[in-house]
Amino acid sequence: MQQIEPLEFGKYYHIYNRGINRENLFKENRNHEHFLSLYDKHIDSIAETLAWCLLKNHFHLLVRIKTFEEILQTHEEYEIKKIIAPHQSFGNLFNAYIKSINKSFNRHGALFERPFKRKHIDNDAYLQNVIKYIHYNPVNHGFCQHPIEYPWSSYLTCISEKPTKLKREKVISLFGNIDDLIQSHNQNEKFNDLEKYLNL
């Protein structure tokens, strides 16, 4: 039996999963919006987000799990007993989304493959590579020609100046500056070796 890597406080993770039997997770635009709303509700207090992308039958998230001390700072004293392990927060997100999809489309049972997949990221070069990989996912799956054309990823937020909870400055700094980030994203890559590593 494959050992499941825990989500540890203060560390970076690439979290990803797909629909069971490759079923579509996002059937309508409102499903993307609802997932992001639930993500904000369940994950914002326990993790910082660097990149994300929602495709029809799978998703990718790049997060830094906050330290326990950071999480404590976002909770009132009476809420401290409610703090749960990071993997449970993600489980709650996915369960809440499953319930809404099952209700909306009159379906039953599981929606995601279990357990959700996660890879620990331990250096900046790997972080940079995964950010571009996530943003290029819709290109490499044939949904668009460039990440800027796809509405359901964090790339548009990265090159915007609008207020955001995304750790935009951290992302930009990994590429050097905003011009280098854009230039990097203008160069298409297939990421075949990374796909093999992720077992996708």
Coordinates of C-alpha atoms in Angstrom, one line a residue:
M1 CA 0.0 0.0 0.0
Q2 CA 1.4 3.4 -1.0
Q3 CA 2.3 5.6 1.9
I4 CA 0.5 9.0 1.8
E5 CA 2.8 12.0 2.4
P6 CA 1.6 14.2 5.2
L7 CA 1.1 17.9 4.8
E8 CA 3.5 19.5 7.2
F9 CA 3.3 23.0 8.7
G10 CA 5.5 25.6 6.9
K11 CA 6.2 23.5 3.8
Y12 CA 5.3 23.9 0.1
Y13 CA 3.2 21.4 -1.7
H14 CA 1.9 20.8 -5.2
I15 CA -1.6 19.4 -4.6
Y16 CA -3.5 17.9 -7.5
N17 CA -6.2 15.4 -8.3
R18 CA -8.7 14.4 -11.0
G19 CA -12.2 13.1 -11.3
I20 CA -12.9 9.5 -10.6
N21 CA -12.8 7.5 -13.8
R22 CA -11.8 10.8 -15.4
E23 CA -15.2 12.3 -14.8
N24 CA -15.5 16.1 -15.3
L25 CA -15.1 18.0 -12.0
F26 CA -16.2 21.3 -13.5
K27 CA -19.3 21.0 -15.7
E28 CA -20.2 24.6 -15.9
N29 CA -18.5 28.0 -15.2
R30 CA -20.5 28.3 -11.9
N31 CA -18.8 25.1 -10.7
H32 CA -15.3 26.7 -11.0
E33 CA -16.6 29.8 -9.1
H34 CA -18.1 27.6 -6.4
F35 CA -14.9 25.6 -6.0
L36 CA -12.9 28.8 -5.6
S37 CA -15.4 30.1 -3.0
L38 CA -15.1 26.9 -1.0
Y39 CA -11.4 27.0 -1.4
D40 CA -11.3 30.4 0.2
K41 CA -13.5 29.3 3.0
H42 CA -11.6 26.1 3.9
I43 CA -8.0 26.7 2.9
D44 CA -7.3 30.4 3.2
S45 CA -6.7 30.2 7.0
I46 CA -4.3 27.3 6.8
A47 CA -2.3 27.9 3.6
E48 CA -0.9 30.5 1.3
T49 CA -1.6 30.0 -2.4
L50 CA 1.1 30.6 -5.1
A51 CA -0.6 29.1 -8.2
W52 CA -3.8 27.2 -9.2
C53 CA -5.5 25.9 -12.3
L54 CA -8.9 24.3 -12.7
L55 CA -9.5 22.1 -15.8
K56 CA -12.5 20.1 -16.7
N57 CA -11.5 16.8 -15.1
H58 CA -8.6 17.8 -12.8
F59 CA -7.0 20.6 -10.9
H60 CA -3.6 21.8 -9.6
L61 CA -2.8 23.9 -6.5
L62 CA 0.5 25.2 -5.3
V63 CA 0.4 26.1 -1.6
R64 CA 2.6 26.8 1.4
I65 CA 1.0 25.3 4.5
K66 CA 1.2 28.0 7.2
T67 CA 3.2 27.4 10.4
F68 CA 1.0 26.5 13.4
E69 CA 1.9 29.9 14.8
E70 CA 0.7 31.7 11.7
I71 CA -2.6 29.8 11.8
L72 CA -3.0 30.7 15.5
Q73 CA -2.8 34.3 14.6
T74 CA -5.8 34.1 12.3
H75 CA -8.0 32.5 14.9
E76 CA -9.8 34.1 17.9
E77 CA -8.9 32.5 21.2
Y78 CA -12.3 30.7 21.3
E79 CA -11.7 29.2 17.9
I80 CA -8.3 27.6 18.6
K81 CA -10.0 24.2 19.4
K82 CA -11.4 24.2 15.9
I83 CA -8.0 24.2 14.2
I84 CA -7.6 20.9 12.4
A85 CA -4.8 19.2 10.5
P86 CA -4.1 20.7 7.0
H87 CA -5.1 17.5 5.2
Q88 CA -8.4 17.6 6.9
S89 CA -9.0 21.1 5.7
F90 CA -8.4 19.9 2.1
G91 CA -10.7 17.0 2.8
N92 CA -13.4 19.3 4.0
L93 CA -13.0 21.4 0.8
F94 CA -13.4 18.4 -1.5
N95 CA -16.3 16.9 0.5
A96 CA -18.2 20.2 0.4
Y97 CA -17.7 20.4 -3.3
I98 CA -18.8 16.8 -3.9
K99 CA -22.0 17.5 -2.0
S100 CA -22.8 20.6 -4.1
I101 CA -22.1 18.8 -7.4
N102 CA -24.1 15.7 -6.4
K103 CA -27.0 17.9 -5.4
S104 CA -26.8 20.1 -8.6
F105 CA -26.5 17.2 -11.0
N106 CA -28.6 14.6 -9.2
R107 CA -25.6 12.2 -8.9
H108 CA -24.3 10.1 -6.0
G109 CA -21.0 8.9 -4.6
A110 CA -17.4 9.9 -5.0
L111 CA -16.2 12.5 -7.5
F112 CA -12.4 12.8 -6.8
E113 CA -9.8 10.0 -6.9
R114 CA -8.7 9.3 -3.3
P115 CA -6.5 10.1 -1.6
F116 CA -5.8 13.5 -3.2
K117 CA -2.2 13.7 -4.5
R118 CA 0.5 15.9 -3.1
K119 CA 4.2 16.5 -3.7
H120 CA 6.5 18.3 -1.3
I121 CA 8.5 21.1 -3.0
D122 CA 11.8 21.8 -1.3
N123 CA 13.6 24.4 -3.5
D124 CA 12.9 27.6 -5.5
A125 CA 13.8 26.1 -8.9
Y126 CA 11.2 23.4 -8.3
L127 CA 8.7 26.0 -7.2
Q128 CA 9.3 28.1 -10.3
N129 CA 9.0 25.0 -12.6
V130 CA 5.7 23.9 -10.9
I131 CA 4.2 27.4 -11.2
K132 CA 4.8 27.5 -15.0
Y133 CA 3.7 23.9 -15.3
I134 CA 0.4 24.7 -13.6
H135 CA -0.2 27.8 -15.8
Y136 CA 0.7 25.9 -18.9
N137 CA -1.7 23.0 -18.1
P138 CA -4.6 24.3 -20.2
V139 CA -2.2 25.0 -23.1
N140 CA -0.8 21.5 -23.1
H141 CA -4.3 20.0 -22.8
G142 CA -5.4 22.0 -25.9
F143 CA -7.8 24.5 -24.3
C144 CA -5.8 27.6 -25.4
Q145 CA -2.6 28.7 -27.1
H146 CA -1.2 30.7 -24.2
P147 CA -1.9 30.9 -20.4
I148 CA -3.2 34.4 -20.7
E149 CA -6.3 33.1 -22.7
Y150 CA -7.4 30.7 -19.9
P151 CA -9.7 32.2 -17.3
W152 CA -9.5 29.5 -14.6
S153 CA -5.9 29.8 -13.5
S154 CA -3.8 32.2 -11.4
Y155 CA -1.7 33.5 -14.4
L156 CA -4.0 36.4 -15.0
T157 CA -3.7 37.4 -11.4
C158 CA 0.1 37.1 -11.5
I159 CA 0.3 39.7 -14.2
S160 CA -2.4 42.0 -12.8
E161 CA -2.1 44.7 -10.2
K162 CA -5.5 44.1 -8.7
P163 CA -5.7 43.2 -4.9
T164 CA -5.4 39.5 -4.4
K165 CA -4.8 36.9 -1.7
L166 CA -2.5 35.0 -4.1
K167 CA 1.2 35.3 -3.0
R168 CA 1.9 37.3 -6.2
E169 CA 5.1 39.0 -5.0
K170 CA 6.6 35.7 -4.0
V171 CA 5.7 34.2 -7.4
I172 CA 7.2 37.2 -9.3
S173 CA 10.3 37.1 -7.2
L174 CA 10.9 33.4 -8.1
F175 CA 11.2 34.5 -11.8
G176 CA 13.2 37.6 -11.0
N177 CA 10.6 40.3 -11.9
I178 CA 7.3 40.6 -13.7
D179 CA 8.9 41.0 -17.1
D180 CA 10.9 37.8 -16.6
L181 CA 7.8 36.0 -15.5
I182 CA 5.9 37.1 -18.6
Q183 CA 8.9 36.2 -20.8
S184 CA 9.2 32.8 -19.2
H185 CA 5.5 32.2 -19.8
N186 CA 5.8 33.1 -23.5
Q187 CA 8.0 30.1 -24.0
N188 CA 5.9 26.9 -24.4
E189 CA 7.1 23.8 -22.6
K190 CA 5.6 20.2 -22.5
F191 CA 6.8 19.2 -19.0
N192 CA 6.9 15.5 -20.0
D193 CA 9.3 14.6 -17.2
L194 CA 7.3 16.4 -14.6
E195 CA 4.1 14.6 -15.8
K196 CA 5.8 11.3 -15.4
Y197 CA 6.9 12.2 -11.9
L198 CA 3.4 13.2 -11.0
N199 CA 2.0 10.0 -12.5
L200 CA -0.6 11.8 -14.6

